[in-house]
Amino acid sequence: MTPAQAPAPSAAFGDWHGGQVTARALCVLCPNPSPMTLDGTNTWVLLEPGSTEAIVIDPGPLDEGHLQSVLRAVSARGARVAQTILTHGHADHAEGAGRFAELSGAPTRAVGRGHDDLAHGDVVTAGGLELRVVATPGHTSDSLSFALAADHALLTGDTVLGRGTTVVAHPDGELAAYLASLERIAHLTGDGEVTAILPGHGPVVPDAAAMVAFYRLHRAERLEQVRQALADGAAAAPDVVQAVVERVYADVPREVWPAAAMSVAAQLDYLSARS
C-alpha cells in the first residue's frame, strides 16, 4: 500500500510568521516553537472589517510578551477584545487565558474544564462578526472548532494542523470521537462552507478538503499498522504501547514518541472496543 501523502504545507517550517490571512482573520504567532507546537501557537484575532470589537481565539501560553503582542494587534486596528475563546484546554493554547482576561477585560469562553459556555451549533457574535461553534472532540474531550462562514474558513485548534498530523491525547482524547469529528469537518468542506483551515499550529491550509481527506486516510493506515504490529508480536510485549510505538513510529523523531504513545493507547482502546 502506498502511504497517504499530505498536501504540501502553504509555508515551510520557519517560513510561517502569521499575519493577516483572510479579510477577518489575523494570526499572531507565539514564539514557542517545538516538535509539538510546530512554528508556535497560532493566536487568532477575528475582526469584521470596520468593526471595533474583536474575538481572540487561543491566547496561548502564559507568555507576557505574546499576550501584549496580541493586545497591540487588536489596538492597532482600532478595536478592543470583546471575547476570548478557547479551542481546548491544553496549556499551549489556554494557559495565558486568565492573564489575558486581566489585561483585556474580556470574558473567556470554552467548553469543559470548568467552562460550560459553548455548545455545538452556537453562534458567537461580536461587532457584526459571526462564528459558529463546531464540536470536534477527539484530540481532547473539550476540543472545539469555529466556522467563519464569511471567509469560508474553519479554525480547528489542534484537530487539524497546518503541517503534519495531530495527537489523540489519550486518555482524555478518544479515537472514535476524533474520527467522527473528521467526518463532520469533511461534510463542511464537501458542501463548500469551508474551503480553508486556520489551524492552532502551522500555516494556513488553503485546501481544507484535501487535508481532511489525508487525515482520514492517515488514521485508517495507522490503525492497520497497529493491527499488524500486534499480530507481529507486540501484543505479547510487557509494554504493549511502547512495543507498538517502536514498530509503527520508527521513522518519527524520538522526541515525539511520548505523544505517539498517547495516540497508540487511543488506537488500542479503539480496536479493543471493536474486537
XYZ file of C-alpha atoms in Angstrom:
275
model
C 0.000 0.000 0.000
C 1.287 3.462 -0.903
C 1.154 5.664 2.204
C -1.171 8.648 2.143
C 0.578 11.808 1.050
C -0.146 15.018 2.909
C -0.856 18.143 0.875
C 2.199 20.363 0.718
C 2.053 22.917 3.549
C 1.453 26.510 2.494
C 4.683 27.537 4.248
C 7.791 25.546 5.087
C 8.947 25.281 8.698
C 10.402 28.633 9.679
C 8.561 30.491 6.917
C 5.247 30.786 8.722
C 5.051 34.016 10.694
C 1.320 34.595 10.927
C -0.191 37.880 9.793
C -3.446 38.795 8.075
C -4.621 35.691 6.221
C -8.265 36.465 5.382
C -10.381 39.600 5.402
C -11.337 38.868 9.020
C -8.576 36.676 10.458
C -5.178 37.790 11.718
C -2.687 35.334 13.236
C -0.336 36.485 15.994
C 2.264 33.711 16.215
C 3.512 32.882 19.705
C 7.302 32.403 19.944
C 7.037 28.887 21.401
C 8.197 26.593 18.560
C 8.840 22.937 19.381
C 8.338 19.492 17.856
C 4.822 19.506 19.355
C 3.828 23.126 18.651
C 5.471 23.313 15.214
C 6.179 27.000 14.440
C 4.428 28.035 17.656
C 0.857 28.547 18.826
C -1.386 30.499 16.474
C -3.436 33.087 18.336
C -6.233 34.278 16.067
C -7.677 37.782 16.123
C -11.031 37.901 14.325
C -12.494 41.254 13.357
C -15.256 42.248 10.960
C -13.903 44.935 8.605
C -14.673 48.333 10.088
C -15.680 46.902 13.475
C -14.235 47.877 16.847
C -14.955 44.532 18.575
C -12.564 41.616 18.148
C -12.750 37.948 19.102
C -9.472 36.326 20.153
C -9.082 32.561 19.734
C -6.484 30.836 21.956
C -4.340 33.466 23.736
C -1.663 30.800 24.123
C 0.739 30.023 26.966
C 1.454 32.332 29.880
C 3.879 34.473 27.903
C 3.507 38.140 28.833
C 5.247 39.351 25.712
C 2.958 37.363 23.443
C -0.201 38.447 25.278
C 0.879 42.068 24.920
C 1.557 41.484 21.205
C -1.997 40.244 20.765
C -3.393 43.311 22.528
C -1.252 45.598 20.368
C -2.509 43.874 17.223
C -6.105 44.471 18.303
C -5.434 48.080 19.303
C -3.619 48.811 16.033
C -6.873 48.009 14.246
C -8.827 50.461 16.375
C -10.569 47.677 18.246
C -10.891 46.111 21.672
C -11.189 42.454 22.681
C -14.868 41.639 23.155
C -14.449 37.902 23.849
C -11.696 35.339 24.182
C -12.497 31.773 23.127
C -10.526 28.578 23.688
C -10.396 25.704 21.205
C -9.379 23.410 24.078
C -7.652 23.498 27.434
C -4.072 22.459 26.641
C -1.544 24.858 28.136
C -0.020 25.980 24.838
C -3.450 27.329 23.866
C -5.073 28.246 27.157
C -2.548 28.764 29.949
C -2.456 32.510 29.320
C -6.248 32.896 29.300
C -6.523 34.105 32.891
C -3.837 36.738 32.500
C -5.226 37.767 29.115
C -8.640 38.296 30.707
C -6.999 40.612 33.232
C -5.218 42.549 30.511
C -8.130 42.769 28.074
C -11.078 42.949 30.443
C -12.886 40.492 28.165
C -14.636 37.270 29.227
C -13.220 33.856 28.313
C -15.467 31.211 26.783
C -14.803 27.486 26.318
C -16.309 24.077 26.992
C -15.275 21.633 29.724
C -12.516 22.125 32.315
C -14.731 24.402 34.399
C -16.492 26.013 31.440
C -19.950 25.297 30.101
C -20.150 28.340 27.866
C -20.321 26.899 24.357
C -22.102 24.057 22.597
C -22.233 22.660 19.080
C -24.257 24.920 16.816
C -23.974 28.014 18.987
C -23.290 31.249 17.135
C -20.843 33.684 18.697
C -21.088 37.297 17.563
C -19.038 40.455 18.056
C -19.259 43.666 16.071
C -21.058 42.022 13.163
C -18.714 39.010 13.050
C -20.354 35.595 13.311
C -18.659 32.350 14.368
C -20.473 29.027 14.504
C -19.310 26.511 17.089
C -18.472 23.067 15.681
C -17.875 20.386 18.321
C -14.778 18.418 17.285
C -13.777 16.238 20.245
C -11.098 13.588 19.900
C -7.754 15.331 20.235
C -9.199 16.216 23.642
C -12.701 15.809 25.006
C -13.200 19.591 25.016
C -11.928 20.367 21.503
C -13.962 22.874 19.513
C -13.641 24.325 16.030
C -15.198 27.536 14.762
C -16.680 28.156 11.332
C -16.080 31.654 9.984
C -18.614 31.451 7.175
C -17.896 34.896 5.750
C -14.349 33.757 4.929
C -15.238 30.093 4.217
C -12.741 29.171 6.922
C -12.657 26.827 9.907
C -10.498 27.468 12.961
C -9.552 23.985 14.134
C -7.221 24.328 17.136
C -5.310 21.039 17.276
C -7.945 18.951 15.488
C -6.326 19.636 12.105
C -2.862 21.195 11.904
C -1.187 23.206 9.189
C 1.624 20.678 8.868
C 1.776 17.013 9.835
C -0.879 15.239 11.887
C -2.201 15.659 15.394
C -2.212 13.534 18.541
C -5.211 11.778 20.022
C -4.303 12.705 23.585
C -5.339 9.533 25.425
C -6.956 9.081 27.911
C -8.800 12.396 27.554
C -8.679 12.143 23.779
C -10.597 9.327 22.131
C -10.197 7.938 18.627
C -13.836 7.195 17.790
C -14.735 10.775 18.671
C -11.823 12.062 16.617
C -12.843 10.079 13.542
C -16.398 11.394 13.908
C -15.025 14.935 14.141
C -13.030 14.485 10.940
C -16.201 13.264 9.236
C -18.059 16.328 10.492
C -15.366 18.610 9.079
C -15.377 16.661 5.807
C -19.093 17.421 5.422
C -18.354 21.135 5.875
C -15.667 21.014 3.197
C -17.855 18.938 0.900
C -20.694 21.451 0.784
C -18.344 24.390 0.246
C -18.955 26.032 3.610
C -15.276 25.547 4.494
C -12.509 25.862 1.930
C -9.596 26.868 4.199
C -8.414 25.767 7.622
C -6.916 28.185 10.140
C -5.102 25.771 12.480
C -3.798 26.088 16.018
C -0.266 25.307 14.814
C 1.409 25.612 11.451
C 0.465 27.594 8.358
C -2.978 28.132 6.882
C -4.364 25.159 4.940
C -5.732 26.552 1.658
C -7.322 23.259 0.547
C -9.314 22.074 3.542
C -10.952 19.181 1.699
C -7.613 17.695 0.628
C -6.129 17.970 4.110
C -9.127 16.366 5.816
C -9.142 13.551 3.247
C -5.462 12.947 4.028
C -6.133 12.954 7.783
C -8.886 10.364 7.425
C -6.779 8.080 5.235
C -3.762 8.505 7.512
C -5.809 7.424 10.531
C -7.022 4.327 8.692
C -3.442 3.472 7.732
C -2.189 3.906 11.293
C -4.904 1.604 12.600
C -3.877 -1.055 10.106
C -0.228 -0.630 11.131
C -1.161 -1.053 14.785
C -3.135 -4.216 13.984
C -0.120 -5.597 12.117
C 2.275 -4.690 14.936
C 0.066 -6.561 17.406
C -0.048 -9.584 15.111
C 3.742 -9.475 14.705
C 4.307 -9.865 18.441
C 3.734 -6.505 20.083
C 0.617 -7.874 21.776
C 2.816 -10.167 23.895
C 5.306 -7.489 24.928
C 5.500 -6.407 28.602
C 4.716 -2.844 27.468
C 2.377 -3.177 24.516
C 2.115 0.554 23.847
C 5.885 1.013 23.704
C 6.293 -2.057 21.512
C 3.754 -0.695 19.041
C 5.355 2.757 19.065
C 8.757 1.240 18.262
C 7.308 -0.603 15.274
C 4.774 1.871 13.882
C 6.553 5.156 14.642
C 10.122 4.036 13.959
C 10.531 6.784 11.353
C 9.306 9.522 13.716
C 11.804 11.532 15.822
C 12.103 10.053 19.310
C 11.280 13.353 20.979
C 7.678 12.938 19.797
C 7.394 9.281 20.863
C 5.623 10.239 24.117
C 2.930 11.904 22.019
C 2.846 8.906 19.685
C 2.328 6.685 22.729
C -0.865 8.599 23.559
C -2.186 8.046 20.047
C -1.232 4.360 20.199
C -3.054 3.935 23.505
C -6.117 5.561 21.936
C -5.875 3.233 18.936
C -5.553 0.155 21.165
C -8.655 1.203 23.096
C -10.498 1.730 19.829
C -9.514 -1.694 18.484
C -10.293 -3.408 21.787
C -13.798 -1.962 21.850
C -14.424 -3.384 18.374
C -12.864 -6.827 18.810
